[in-house]
Short mmCIF file of N, CA, C and O in Angstrom, two decimals:
data_model
loop_
_atom_site.label_atom_id
_atom_site.label_comp_id
_atom_site.label_asym_id
_atom_site.label_seq_id
_atom_site.Cartn_x
_atom_site.Cartn_y
_atom_site.Cartn_z
N MET H 1 -27.71 131.44 -69.25
CA MET H 1 -26.48 130.97 -69.86
C MET H 1 -25.46 130.57 -68.79
O MET H 1 -24.71 129.63 -68.96
N GLU H 2 -25.46 131.29 -67.70
CA GLU H 2 -24.52 130.97 -66.62
C GLU H 2 -24.77 129.56 -66.09
O GLU H 2 -23.84 128.83 -65.78
N ARG H 3 -26.03 129.18 -66.01
CA ARG H 3 -26.37 127.85 -65.50
C ARG H 3 -25.86 126.76 -66.43
O ARG H 3 -25.42 125.71 -65.98
N MET H 4 -25.92 127.01 -67.75
CA MET H 4 -25.42 126.03 -68.72
C MET H 4 -23.91 125.86 -68.59
O MET H 4 -23.40 124.76 -68.69
N GLU H 5 -23.20 126.95 -68.37
CA GLU H 5 -21.75 126.86 -68.21
C GLU H 5 -21.41 126.09 -66.94
O GLU H 5 -20.45 125.32 -66.92
N GLY H 6 -22.18 126.29 -65.88
CA GLY H 6 -21.98 125.53 -64.66
C GLY H 6 -22.26 124.05 -64.88
O GLY H 6 -21.54 123.19 -64.37
N LEU H 7 -23.29 123.76 -65.65
CA LEU H 7 -23.64 122.38 -65.97
C LEU H 7 -22.54 121.73 -66.80
O LEU H 7 -22.15 120.60 -66.56
N GLU H 8 -22.01 122.48 -67.76
CA GLU H 8 -20.93 121.96 -68.59
C GLU H 8 -19.68 121.66 -67.76
O GLU H 8 -19.05 120.62 -67.91
N GLY H 9 -19.34 122.56 -66.87
CA GLY H 9 -18.18 122.35 -66.00
C GLY H 9 -18.36 121.15 -65.08
O GLY H 9 -17.43 120.38 -64.85
N GLU H 10 -19.57 120.97 -64.59
CA GLU H 10 -19.85 119.83 -63.72
C GLU H 10 -19.80 118.52 -64.49
O GLU H 10 -19.33 117.51 -63.97
N ILE H 11 -20.26 118.53 -65.75
CA ILE H 11 -20.16 117.33 -66.59
C ILE H 11 -18.70 116.97 -66.81
O ILE H 11 -18.32 115.79 -66.74
N VAL H 12 -17.86 117.97 -67.05
CA VAL H 12 -16.43 117.71 -67.24
C VAL H 12 -15.84 117.10 -65.97
O VAL H 12 -15.08 116.12 -66.05
N ARG H 13 -16.20 117.63 -64.81
CA ARG H 13 -15.68 117.07 -63.55
C ARG H 13 -16.13 115.62 -63.34
O ARG H 13 -15.36 114.78 -62.89
N LEU H 14 -17.39 115.33 -63.67
CA LEU H 14 -17.89 113.97 -63.53
C LEU H 14 -17.16 113.01 -64.48
O LEU H 14 -16.81 111.89 -64.09
N LEU H 15 -16.94 113.44 -65.71
CA LEU H 15 -16.25 112.58 -66.67
C LEU H 15 -14.79 112.38 -66.30
O LEU H 15 -14.23 111.31 -66.54
N GLU H 16 -14.17 113.40 -65.70
CA GLU H 16 -12.79 113.23 -65.23
C GLU H 16 -12.74 112.20 -64.10
O GLU H 16 -11.81 111.39 -64.04
N ALA H 17 -13.72 112.23 -63.23
CA ALA H 17 -13.72 111.34 -62.07
C ALA H 17 -14.10 109.90 -62.44
O ALA H 17 -13.54 108.95 -61.87
N HIS H 18 -15.03 109.72 -63.38
CA HIS H 18 -15.57 108.38 -63.65
C HIS H 18 -15.11 107.80 -64.99
O HIS H 18 -15.42 106.64 -65.27
N GLY H 19 -14.43 108.55 -65.81
CA GLY H 19 -14.02 108.03 -67.12
C GLY H 19 -15.10 108.25 -68.15
O GLY H 19 -15.19 109.32 -68.73
N SER H 20 -15.94 107.28 -68.39
CA SER H 20 -17.03 107.43 -69.36
C SER H 20 -18.35 107.13 -68.68
O SER H 20 -18.43 106.27 -67.80
N LEU H 21 -19.39 107.87 -69.08
CA LEU H 21 -20.71 107.71 -68.49
C LEU H 21 -21.78 107.86 -69.55
O LEU H 21 -21.58 108.54 -70.56
N SER H 22 -22.93 107.26 -69.29
CA SER H 22 -24.09 107.43 -70.16
C SER H 22 -24.87 108.67 -69.70
O SER H 22 -24.63 109.21 -68.62
N VAL H 23 -25.82 109.09 -70.52
CA VAL H 23 -26.64 110.25 -70.18
C VAL H 23 -27.43 110.00 -68.89
O VAL H 23 -27.59 110.90 -68.07
N ALA H 24 -27.90 108.78 -68.72
CA ALA H 24 -28.68 108.46 -67.52
C ALA H 24 -27.86 108.67 -66.25
O ALA H 24 -28.34 109.26 -65.28
N PHE H 25 -26.62 108.18 -66.26
CA PHE H 25 -25.78 108.35 -65.07
C PHE H 25 -25.37 109.81 -64.88
O PHE H 25 -25.32 110.30 -63.75
N LEU H 26 -25.06 110.50 -65.98
CA LEU H 26 -24.72 111.92 -65.85
C LEU H 26 -25.88 112.70 -65.24
O LEU H 26 -25.68 113.51 -64.33
N THR H 27 -27.09 112.45 -65.71
CA THR H 27 -28.27 113.14 -65.18
C THR H 27 -28.47 112.82 -63.70
O THR H 27 -28.72 113.71 -62.89
N ARG H 28 -28.32 111.57 -63.35
CA ARG H 28 -28.47 111.16 -61.95
C ARG H 28 -27.46 111.84 -61.05
O ARG H 28 -27.80 112.39 -60.00
N PHE H 29 -26.18 111.81 -61.45
CA PHE H 29 -25.14 112.42 -60.63
C PHE H 29 -25.32 113.93 -60.53
O PHE H 29 -25.08 114.53 -59.49
N LEU H 30 -25.74 114.59 -61.63
CA LEU H 30 -25.97 116.03 -61.60
C LEU H 30 -27.11 116.38 -60.65
O LEU H 30 -27.03 117.35 -59.90
N ASN H 31 -28.18 115.61 -60.69
CA ASN H 31 -29.31 115.86 -59.78
C ASN H 31 -28.91 115.63 -58.33
O ASN H 31 -29.35 116.36 -57.44
N GLU H 32 -28.05 114.66 -58.07
CA GLU H 32 -27.56 114.42 -56.72
C GLU H 32 -26.69 115.57 -56.22
O GLU H 32 -26.63 115.84 -55.03
N ARG H 33 -26.02 116.25 -57.16
CA ARG H 33 -25.16 117.37 -56.79
C ARG H 33 -25.92 118.70 -56.72
O ARG H 33 -25.31 119.75 -56.57
N GLY H 34 -27.24 118.66 -56.90
CA GLY H 34 -28.03 119.87 -56.73
C GLY H 34 -28.43 120.58 -58.01
O GLY H 34 -29.06 121.63 -57.96
N PHE H 35 -28.07 120.05 -59.17
CA PHE H 35 -28.49 120.63 -60.43
C PHE H 35 -29.84 120.04 -60.79
O PHE H 35 -30.00 118.83 -60.84
N SER H 36 -30.81 120.88 -61.04
CA SER H 36 -32.12 120.40 -61.44
C SER H 36 -32.14 120.33 -62.96
O SER H 36 -32.27 121.35 -63.63
N CYS H 37 -31.96 119.13 -63.50
CA CYS H 37 -31.89 119.00 -64.95
C CYS H 37 -32.55 117.70 -65.40
O CYS H 37 -32.69 116.76 -64.64
N THR H 38 -32.94 117.71 -66.67
CA THR H 38 -33.55 116.54 -67.28
C THR H 38 -32.55 115.88 -68.22
O THR H 38 -31.50 116.47 -68.54
N ARG H 39 -32.87 114.70 -68.67
CA ARG H 39 -32.01 113.98 -69.61
C ARG H 39 -31.85 114.79 -70.90
O ARG H 39 -30.77 114.85 -71.47
N GLN H 40 -32.93 115.41 -71.35
CA GLN H 40 -32.88 116.18 -72.58
C GLN H 40 -31.94 117.38 -72.46
O GLN H 40 -31.21 117.70 -73.40
N LYS H 41 -31.95 118.02 -71.31
CA LYS H 41 -31.05 119.16 -71.09
C LYS H 41 -29.59 118.71 -71.10
O LYS H 41 -28.73 119.36 -71.68
N VAL H 42 -29.31 117.57 -70.46
CA VAL H 42 -27.95 117.03 -70.45
C VAL H 42 -27.52 116.67 -71.87
O VAL H 42 -26.39 116.95 -72.27
N GLU H 43 -28.41 116.05 -72.64
CA GLU H 43 -28.08 115.69 -74.03
C GLU H 43 -27.78 116.92 -74.86
O GLU H 43 -26.89 116.91 -75.71
N ARG H 44 -28.53 118.00 -74.64
CA ARG H 44 -28.30 119.24 -75.38
C ARG H 44 -26.91 119.80 -75.08
O ARG H 44 -26.18 120.20 -75.99
N VAL H 45 -26.53 119.80 -73.82
CA VAL H 45 -25.20 120.29 -73.43
C VAL H 45 -24.12 119.38 -74.00
O VAL H 45 -23.10 119.86 -74.50
N LEU H 46 -24.34 118.07 -73.98
CA LEU H 46 -23.35 117.13 -74.52
C LEU H 46 -23.18 117.31 -76.03
O LEU H 46 -22.06 117.24 -76.55
N ARG H 47 -24.28 117.55 -76.76
CA ARG H 47 -24.16 117.79 -78.21
C ARG H 47 -23.32 119.03 -78.48
O ARG H 47 -22.50 119.04 -79.39
N LYS H 48 -23.52 120.07 -77.67
CA LYS H 48 -22.73 121.29 -77.81
C LYS H 48 -21.25 121.00 -77.53
O LYS H 48 -20.37 121.47 -78.25
N MET H 49 -20.99 120.20 -76.51
CA MET H 49 -19.61 119.87 -76.16
C MET H 49 -18.96 118.99 -77.22
O MET H 49 -17.75 119.11 -77.47
N ILE H 50 -19.72 118.12 -77.86
CA ILE H 50 -19.19 117.31 -78.95
C ILE H 50 -18.82 118.21 -80.12
O ILE H 50 -17.76 118.05 -80.74
N PHE H 51 -19.68 119.17 -80.43
CA PHE H 51 -19.41 120.10 -81.52
C PHE H 51 -18.14 120.91 -81.25
O PHE H 51 -17.40 121.23 -82.18
N GLU H 52 -17.87 121.23 -79.99
CA GLU H 52 -16.67 121.98 -79.60
C GLU H 52 -15.45 121.07 -79.39
O GLU H 52 -14.40 121.54 -78.95
N ASN H 53 -15.59 119.77 -79.65
CA ASN H 53 -14.52 118.78 -79.50
C ASN H 53 -13.99 118.66 -78.07
O ASN H 53 -12.81 118.41 -77.85
N LYS H 54 -14.86 118.83 -77.10
CA LYS H 54 -14.48 118.63 -75.70
C LYS H 54 -14.79 117.21 -75.25
O LYS H 54 -14.14 116.69 -74.35
N VAL H 55 -15.81 116.61 -75.85
CA VAL H 55 -16.31 115.29 -75.45
C VAL H 55 -16.49 114.46 -76.71
O VAL H 55 -16.75 115.00 -77.78
N GLU H 56 -16.34 113.14 -76.57
CA GLU H 56 -16.64 112.25 -77.68
C GLU H 56 -17.66 111.22 -77.24
O GLU H 56 -17.71 110.84 -76.07
N ALA H 57 -18.47 110.78 -78.19
CA ALA H 57 -19.51 109.78 -77.91
C ALA H 57 -19.10 108.47 -78.56
O ALA H 57 -18.49 108.44 -79.62
N PHE H 58 -19.44 107.37 -77.89
CA PHE H 58 -19.16 106.05 -78.44
C PHE H 58 -20.17 105.06 -77.87
O PHE H 58 -20.84 105.34 -76.88
N TYR H 59 -20.29 103.93 -78.53
CA TYR H 59 -21.19 102.87 -78.07
C TYR H 59 -20.37 101.82 -77.36
O TYR H 59 -19.27 101.49 -77.76
N ARG H 60 -20.94 101.25 -76.30
CA ARG H 60 -20.22 100.28 -75.48
C ARG H 60 -21.10 99.06 -75.26
O ARG H 60 -22.29 99.16 -75.06
N ASN H 61 -20.50 97.90 -75.29
CA ASN H 61 -21.13 96.62 -74.93
C ASN H 61 -22.30 96.21 -75.81
O ASN H 61 -23.05 95.33 -75.45
N GLY H 62 -22.52 96.85 -76.92
CA GLY H 62 -23.57 96.43 -77.82
C GLY H 62 -24.98 96.65 -77.31
O GLY H 62 -25.94 96.15 -77.88
N ASN H 63 -25.15 97.41 -76.23
CA ASN H 63 -26.50 97.64 -75.72
C ASN H 63 -27.18 98.83 -76.38
O ASN H 63 -28.32 99.14 -76.06
N GLY H 64 -26.50 99.49 -77.29
CA GLY H 64 -27.11 100.59 -78.04
C GLY H 64 -27.13 101.92 -77.32
O GLY H 64 -27.67 102.88 -77.84
N ARG H 65 -26.55 102.01 -76.14
CA ARG H 65 -26.54 103.27 -75.41
C ARG H 65 -25.23 104.00 -75.63
O ARG H 65 -24.16 103.42 -75.55
N LYS H 66 -25.34 105.29 -75.88
CA LYS H 66 -24.15 106.11 -76.06
C LYS H 66 -23.51 106.39 -74.71
O LYS H 66 -24.21 106.63 -73.73
N HIS H 67 -22.21 106.36 -74.71
CA HIS H 67 -21.44 106.78 -73.54
C HIS H 67 -20.58 107.96 -73.98
O HIS H 67 -20.25 108.09 -75.16
N TYR H 68 -20.21 108.78 -73.04
CA TYR H 68 -19.46 109.98 -73.34
C TYR H 68 -18.18 110.00 -72.50
O TYR H 68 -18.19 109.57 -71.36
N ARG H 69 -17.11 110.49 -73.11
CA ARG H 69 -15.83 110.63 -72.40
C ARG H 69 -15.13 111.89 -72.91
O ARG H 69 -15.43 112.38 -74.00
N LEU H 70 -14.20 112.37 -72.11
CA LEU H 70 -13.45 113.57 -72.50
C LEU H 70 -12.48 113.23 -73.62
O LEU H 70 -11.97 112.12 -73.69
N ARG H 71 -12.20 114.18 -74.44
CA ARG H 71 -11.20 114.01 -75.50
C ARG H 71 -9.83 114.25 -74.96
O ARG H 71 -9.58 114.90 -74.04
#
């Protein structure tokens, strides 16, 4: 559980720095920062954060990919 909280905090820091990001970019940046995670793990954490109203999801540019930003 501690690792998930660290992952959540790091996602918040990335979204603060970059504005909005897709799951692919979040996963890439997290792996570059030393977190060993998959896209599915990042999506699971993001769904939890959406449920807690910390993050919102939206579609951008009509390419069908969800982007996430802080509320």
